[in-house]
Tab-separated table of C-alpha atoms and ligand atoms in Angstrom:
chain	number	residue	atom	x	y	z
A	64	MET	CA	0.044	0.040	0.000
A	65	SER	CA	1.476	3.372	-0.995
A	66	ASN	CA	1.106	6.571	1.032
A	67	ASN	CA	3.472	8.235	-1.505
A	68	LEU	CA	5.860	8.996	1.483
A	69	LEU	CA	8.738	9.399	-1.015
A	70	LYS	CA	6.900	11.193	-3.811
A	71	GLY	CA	9.457	13.276	-5.829
A	72	LYS	CA	12.468	11.804	-4.047
A	73	LYS	CA	15.453	10.190	-5.668
A	74	GLY	CA	17.972	7.798	-4.321
A	75	ILE	CA	20.701	5.131	-4.609
A	76	ILE	CA	20.037	1.593	-3.397
A	77	SER	CA	23.075	-0.669	-3.096
A	78	GLY	CA	23.352	-4.397	-2.286
A	79	ALA	CA	20.178	-5.993	-3.920
A	80	LEU	CA	21.534	-9.454	-4.882
A	81	ASP	CA	18.339	-11.627	-4.998
A	82	SER	CA	14.841	-11.397	-3.668
A	83	ASN	CA	16.012	-12.300	-0.058
A	84	SER	CA	18.296	-9.276	0.106
A	85	ILE	CA	17.078	-6.618	2.604
A	86	SER	CA	17.838	-3.936	-0.047
A	87	TRP	CA	15.719	-5.728	-2.684
A	88	LYS	CA	12.628	-5.114	-0.472
A	89	VAL	CA	13.713	-1.477	0.205
A	90	ALA	CA	14.126	-0.930	-3.576
A	91	GLU	CA	10.575	-2.234	-4.144
A	92	LYS	CA	9.150	-0.165	-1.339
A	93	CYS	CA	10.866	3.040	-2.425
A	94	VAL	CA	9.410	2.818	-5.876
A	95	GLU	CA	5.937	1.829	-4.369
A	96	GLN	CA	6.207	5.013	-2.212
A	97	GLY	CA	6.866	7.318	-5.232
A	98	ALA	CA	10.625	7.441	-5.426
A	99	GLU	CA	12.841	7.125	-8.491
A	100	ILE	CA	15.962	4.955	-7.781
A	101	VAL	CA	19.266	3.764	-9.126
A	102	LEU	CA	20.502	0.256	-8.227
A	103	THR	CA	24.121	-0.602	-7.653
A	104	ASN	CA	26.073	-3.656	-6.852
A	105	ALA	CA	29.444	-5.214	-7.484
A	106	PRO	CA	29.847	-6.292	-11.106
A	107	ILE	CA	30.374	-9.979	-9.957
A	108	ALA	CA	26.989	-9.878	-8.156
A	109	MET	CA	25.408	-8.946	-11.457
A	110	ARG	CA	26.459	-12.199	-12.938
A	111	MET	CA	25.297	-14.175	-9.980
A	112	GLY	CA	22.184	-12.332	-8.809
A	113	ALA	CA	18.831	-11.462	-10.296
A	114	ILE	CA	19.194	-7.782	-10.121
A	115	SER	CA	18.410	-7.167	-13.875
A	116	GLU	CA	14.855	-8.604	-13.301
A	117	LEU	CA	14.535	-6.053	-10.393
A	118	SER	CA	15.835	-3.250	-12.573
A	119	GLU	CA	13.403	-3.931	-15.327
A	120	ARG	CA	10.395	-4.242	-13.164
A	121	LEU	CA	11.166	-1.007	-11.208
A	122	ASN	CA	12.485	0.962	-14.200
A	123	ALA	CA	15.707	1.606	-12.331
A	124	PRO	CA	19.153	1.626	-14.060
A	125	ILE	CA	21.949	-0.438	-12.518
A	126	ILE	CA	25.297	1.313	-12.180
A	127	PRO	CA	27.814	-1.227	-11.327
A	128	CYS	CA	30.297	-0.472	-8.559
A	129	ASP	CA	32.857	-2.488	-6.644
A	130	VAL	CA	32.968	-0.460	-3.454
A	131	THR	CA	36.647	-1.542	-2.835
A	132	ASP	CA	37.576	0.802	-5.711
A	133	ASN	CA	37.066	4.442	-4.670
A	134	ASN	CA	37.107	5.631	-8.360
A	135	GLN	CA	34.106	3.382	-9.037
A	136	VAL	CA	32.340	4.899	-6.007
A	137	ILE	CA	32.979	8.394	-7.261
A	138	GLU	CA	31.712	7.359	-10.726
A	139	LEU	CA	28.682	5.875	-9.107
A	140	VAL	CA	27.712	9.254	-7.610
A	141	GLU	CA	28.535	11.148	-10.830
A	142	LYS	CA	26.487	8.705	-13.032
A	143	SER	CA	23.620	8.844	-10.627
A	144	MET	CA	23.535	12.672	-10.810
A	145	ASP	CA	23.648	12.533	-14.551
A	146	HIS	CA	20.726	10.070	-14.503
A	147	PHE	CA	18.631	12.030	-11.971
A	148	GLY	CA	19.581	15.314	-13.795
A	149	GLY	CA	21.036	16.773	-10.592
A	150	LYS	CA	21.091	16.121	-6.944
A	151	PHE	CA	19.210	13.164	-5.194
A	152	ASP	CA	17.758	12.693	-1.686
A	153	PHE	CA	18.774	9.369	-0.152
A	154	LEU	CA	21.309	6.552	-0.148
A	155	LEU	CA	21.179	2.995	1.223
A	156	HIS	CA	24.442	1.231	2.124
A	157	SER	CA	23.425	-2.523	2.272
A	158	ILE	CA	26.838	-4.216	1.661
A	159	GLY	CA	28.608	-6.678	3.825
A	160	MET	CA	30.986	-9.647	3.272
A	161	SER	CA	33.421	-11.354	5.640
A	162	LEU	CA	36.175	-13.261	3.756
A	163	ASN	CA	37.309	-15.056	6.912
A	164	VAL	CA	33.686	-16.365	7.532
A	165	ARG	CA	33.307	-17.306	3.845
A	166	LYS	CA	36.682	-19.328	3.977
A	167	GLY	CA	36.038	-20.850	7.298
A	168	LYS	CA	38.662	-18.973	9.431
A	169	PRO	CA	37.728	-18.436	13.025
A	170	TYR	CA	38.217	-15.135	15.020
A	171	THR	CA	41.260	-16.589	16.892
A	172	ASP	CA	43.072	-17.368	13.538
A	173	LEU	CA	42.340	-14.493	11.314
A	174	ASN	CA	43.924	-13.979	7.929
A	175	TYR	CA	44.756	-10.302	7.981
A	176	ASP	CA	44.717	-9.728	4.233
A	177	TRP	CA	41.188	-10.965	4.175
A	178	THR	CA	40.334	-8.983	7.412
A	179	HIS	CA	41.496	-5.841	5.663
A	180	LYS	CA	39.273	-6.628	2.737
A	181	THR	CA	36.393	-7.275	4.896
A	182	TYR	CA	36.680	-4.023	6.659
A	183	ASP	CA	37.110	-2.242	3.241
A	184	ILE	CA	33.913	-3.897	1.809
A	185	SER	CA	31.771	-3.792	4.788
A	186	ALA	CA	32.789	-0.638	6.644
A	187	LEU	CA	35.079	1.765	4.852
A	188	SER	CA	32.835	1.534	1.732
A	189	PHE	CA	30.245	3.471	3.850
A	190	HIS	CA	32.755	6.430	4.325
A	191	LYS	CA	33.640	6.245	0.607
A	192	MET	CA	30.051	6.508	-0.547
A	193	ILE	CA	29.283	9.293	1.862
A	194	GLN	CA	32.471	11.261	1.111
A	195	ALA	CA	31.860	11.072	-2.615
A	196	CYS	CA	28.276	12.476	-2.082
A	197	TYR	CA	29.646	15.171	0.374
A	198	GLN	CA	32.399	16.324	-1.933
A	199	LYS	CA	30.189	16.542	-5.012
A	200	GLU	CA	27.277	18.023	-3.012
A	201	ALA	CA	25.175	15.269	-4.529
A	202	ILE	CA	22.486	15.142	-1.808
A	203	ASN	CA	19.708	17.726	-1.406
A	204	ASP	CA	19.250	19.439	1.822
A	205	TRP	CA	17.380	17.321	4.409
A	206	GLY	CA	18.436	14.247	2.543
A	207	SER	CA	18.944	10.928	4.353
A	208	ILE	CA	21.781	8.207	4.365
A	209	LEU	CA	21.327	4.767	5.875
A	210	GLY	CA	23.644	1.878	6.597
A	211	LEU	CA	22.524	-1.571	7.941
A	212	THR	CA	24.285	-2.992	10.905
A	213	TYR	CA	24.139	-5.818	13.462
A	214	ILE	CA	24.300	-5.688	17.348
A	215	ALA	CA	27.473	-7.816	17.268
A	216	SER	CA	29.192	-4.362	16.975
A	217	GLN	CA	28.395	-3.837	20.670
A	218	ARG	CA	28.030	-7.276	22.205
A	219	VAL	CA	30.021	-10.587	21.539
A	220	PHE	CA	28.424	-13.112	19.159
A	221	PRO	CA	31.453	-15.439	18.659
A	222	ASP	CA	30.719	-16.597	15.164
A	223	TYR	CA	30.168	-13.047	13.736
A	224	ASN	CA	33.931	-12.951	13.423
A	225	GLU	CA	35.630	-9.763	12.125
A	226	MET	CA	32.279	-8.494	10.924
A	227	ALA	CA	31.827	-7.400	14.525
A	228	GLU	CA	34.584	-4.752	14.107
A	229	SER	CA	33.312	-3.841	10.628
A	230	LYS	CA	29.892	-3.008	12.071
A	231	ALA	CA	31.521	-1.034	15.013
A	232	ILE	CA	33.337	1.056	12.417
A	233	LEU	CA	30.367	1.387	10.266
A	234	GLU	CA	28.227	2.793	13.236
A	235	SER	CA	31.060	5.171	14.129
A	236	ILE	CA	31.233	6.526	10.551
A	237	ALA	CA	27.476	7.381	10.738
A	238	ARG	CA	27.993	9.365	13.882
A	239	SER	CA	31.067	11.191	12.663
A	240	PHE	CA	29.951	11.870	9.087
A	241	GLY	CA	26.361	12.734	10.494
A	242	TYR	CA	28.017	15.642	12.172
A	243	HIS	CA	29.841	16.936	9.103
A	244	TYR	CA	26.986	16.229	6.577
A	245	GLY	CA	24.525	17.887	9.048
A	246	LYS	CA	26.574	21.026	9.045
A	247	GLN	CA	27.028	21.006	5.315
A	248	ALA	CA	23.556	20.440	4.071
A	249	LYS	CA	21.356	19.064	6.874
A	250	VAL	CA	21.806	15.589	5.515
A	251	ARG	CA	21.188	12.969	8.119
A	252	VAL	CA	23.210	9.762	8.564
A	253	ASN	CA	21.938	6.759	10.638
A	254	THR	CA	22.477	2.939	10.868
A	255	ILE	CA	19.630	0.381	11.330
A	256	SER	CA	20.628	-2.443	13.627
A	257	GLN	CA	18.630	-5.325	12.135
A	258	SER	CA	17.524	-8.739	13.573
A	259	PRO	CA	19.261	-11.777	11.988
A	260	THR	CA	17.612	-12.319	8.618
A	261	VAL	CA	17.751	-15.046	6.126
A	262	THR	CA	19.776	-13.675	3.142
A	263	THR	CA	22.932	-14.703	1.377
A	264	ALA	CA	25.118	-12.609	3.700
A	265	GLY	CA	23.240	-13.625	6.899
A	266	SER	CA	23.155	-17.304	6.250
A	267	GLY	CA	26.907	-17.374	5.877
A	268	VAL	CA	27.324	-17.143	9.682
A	269	LYS	CA	27.985	-20.510	11.377
A	270	GLY	CA	24.903	-22.004	13.065
A	271	PHE	CA	22.711	-19.434	11.594
A	272	ASP	CA	19.464	-21.384	11.898
A	273	ASP	CA	19.908	-22.130	15.748
A	274	PHE	CA	20.798	-18.526	16.161
A	275	LEU	CA	17.764	-17.339	14.409
A	276	SER	CA	15.648	-19.242	16.695
A	277	TYR	CA	17.549	-18.020	19.727
A	278	ALA	CA	17.129	-14.394	18.676
A	279	SER	CA	13.426	-14.841	18.013
A	280	LYS	CA	12.930	-16.335	21.536
A	281	MET	CA	14.812	-13.390	23.015
A	282	SER	CA	12.610	-10.741	21.195
A	283	PRO	CA	9.342	-10.044	22.593
A	284	LEU	CA	8.036	-9.211	19.094
A	285	GLY	CA	10.087	-11.941	17.360
A	286	ASN	CA	12.651	-11.282	14.706
A	287	ALA	CA	12.080	-8.327	12.435
A	288	ASP	CA	12.028	-9.599	8.842
A	289	ALA	CA	13.464	-8.080	5.735
A	290	ASP	CA	10.095	-6.577	4.695
A	291	SER	CA	9.574	-4.651	8.067
A	292	CYS	CA	13.221	-3.538	7.830
A	293	ALA	CA	12.413	-2.128	4.455
A	294	ASP	CA	9.319	-0.278	5.932
A	295	TYR	CA	11.709	1.178	8.632
A	296	CYS	CA	14.107	2.354	5.858
A	297	ILE	CA	11.257	4.121	4.106
A	298	SER	CA	10.243	6.047	7.235
A	299	LEU	CA	13.993	7.128	7.597
A	300	PHE	CA	14.122	8.268	3.972
A	301	SER	CA	10.833	10.274	4.464
A	302	ASP	CA	10.460	13.687	5.702
A	303	TYR	CA	8.764	12.374	8.911
A	304	THR	CA	12.274	11.764	10.458
A	305	ARG	CA	14.032	14.962	9.321
A	306	MET	CA	15.626	15.563	12.764
A	307	VAL	CA	16.967	12.048	13.414
A	308	THR	CA	20.710	11.788	12.780
A	309	MET	CA	24.005	10.209	13.965
A	310	GLN	CA	21.936	7.304	15.554
A	311	ASN	CA	22.142	3.529	15.677
A	312	LEU	CA	18.427	2.530	15.572
A	313	PHE	CA	17.523	-0.957	16.652
A	314	HIS	CA	15.079	-2.678	14.495
A	315	ASP	CA	15.026	-5.976	16.250
A	316	GLY	CA	11.673	-6.819	17.898
A	317	GLY	CA	13.143	-5.746	21.309
A	318	PHE	CA	16.187	-8.168	21.312
A	319	SER	CA	18.684	-5.354	22.206
A	320	PHE	CA	17.022	-4.531	25.543
A	321	THR	CA	15.796	-8.007	26.632
A	322	GLY	CA	17.929	-9.421	29.489
A	323	ALA	CA	16.210	-12.743	29.934
A	324	SER	CA	13.300	-14.232	28.161
A	325	ASN	CA	10.778	-16.780	29.552
A	326	ASP	CA	10.648	-18.578	26.187
A	327	LEU	CA	14.286	-19.331	26.579
A	328	LEU	CA	14.316	-20.104	30.284
A	329	ARG	CA	11.475	-22.579	30.191
B	292	NAD	N1	21.042	-10.832	7.072
B	292	NAD	C1	21.287	-10.489	8.354
B	292	NAD	O1	21.055	-11.381	9.241
B	292	NAD	C2	21.645	-9.043	8.712
B	292	NAD	C3	21.379	-8.662	9.983
B	292	NAD	C4	21.776	-7.236	10.276
B	292	NAD	C5	22.464	-6.467	9.334
B	292	NAD	N2	22.614	-7.056	7.987
B	292	NAD	C6	23.307	-6.142	7.027
B	292	NAD	O2	22.466	-6.008	5.984
B	292	NAD	C7	23.192	-5.599	4.831
B	292	NAD	C8	22.615	-6.374	3.625
B	292	NAD	O3	22.870	-7.809	3.658
B	292	NAD	P1	21.795	-8.750	3.325
B	292	NAD	O4	21.601	-9.598	4.617
B	292	NAD	O5	20.611	-8.203	2.690
B	292	NAD	O6	22.642	-9.807	2.399
B	292	NAD	P2	22.968	-9.840	0.847
B	292	NAD	O7	24.031	-10.934	0.734
B	292	NAD	O8	21.733	-10.009	0.123
B	292	NAD	O9	23.566	-8.377	0.593
B	292	NAD	C9	24.969	-8.106	0.685
B	292	NAD	C10	25.332	-7.348	-0.576
B	292	NAD	O10	26.693	-6.880	-0.492
B	292	NAD	C11	27.199	-6.814	-1.871
B	292	NAD	N3	28.627	-6.647	-1.799
B	292	NAD	C12	29.583	-7.533	-1.421
B	292	NAD	N4	30.761	-7.138	-1.771
B	292	NAD	C13	30.606	-5.922	-2.532
B	292	NAD	C14	31.557	-5.068	-3.183
B	292	NAD	N5	32.921	-5.281	-3.122
B	292	NAD	N6	30.914	-4.037	-3.855
B	292	NAD	C15	29.675	-3.711	-3.807
B	292	NAD	N7	28.798	-4.602	-3.227
B	292	NAD	C16	29.229	-5.686	-2.581
B	292	NAD	C17	26.789	-8.172	-2.338
B	292	NAD	O11	26.819	-8.287	-3.807
B	292	NAD	C18	25.331	-8.185	-1.811
B	292	NAD	O12	24.406	-7.679	-2.767
B	292	NAD	C19	24.685	-5.920	5.162
B	292	NAD	O13	25.384	-4.776	5.629
B	292	NAD	C20	24.548	-6.868	6.338
B	292	NAD	O14	25.678	-7.045	7.174
B	292	NAD	C21	22.242	-8.310	7.686
């Protein structure tokens, strides 16, 4: 159902790989709510994923960008401005990948080359995207930038591996750049800390199914799914959240503030 919350707005959505991706749902809901969007993902993901189907259906061009290459990030912003005929209003960073998790290396035996790459893909890329927008003054006043994160940035979840530090950096970038971008153009920068969700990135974490069930029992509302996360993103791109910035916002059914749960104790 559309309330046209994003009517007249334009934005970039990264990270839609397949229909399970959180950003896939965000892209669909942005268009449903009246926005015009550009999709982006790493060139390799385009070969693996189904993004062209989404692109055609939503009438949204795909601008390929491997975020480890800063020149490609700058080009992404330039090409998006060309496409929109000027500035745009919102940006979603929905990018994450752990090389150590993928290759089965535990936290106590990290490969540091892979670890650097994980930080680059999953955290520094947020800074690169925001900096490119900031330097090109690409985002309209009162625009909104969002990144997706996970509570392992603040508490220990042993199998989340070096992604924990990646998310801590990501959340810190939202605070620091939120200050600078707020001063420059009233642009807000926030992260959403989402429940565990069944996606390609999520399912890579060891014992993910057990963990999903644990998290659900620890959350009075149950786990938040990708669809409801997308609804929350829409609200944060809309003008109803103009004064919210530099925050890490929990979207987790209450998990983050639950100390003990009867469902688990019983
Ligand atoms: N799934 C979960 O349980 C969960 C929970 C909290 C937060 N998140 C976060 O949500 C975001 C989206 O993940 P998802 O769960 O939808 O999984 P996903 O696997 O669908 O999305 C991750 C995306 O990152 C992209 N990516 C990887 N390397 C890239 C690169 N070099 N350049 C550009 N793009 C690249 C992938 O192609 C993919 O589209 C991530 O930041 C993830 O950490 C996920």
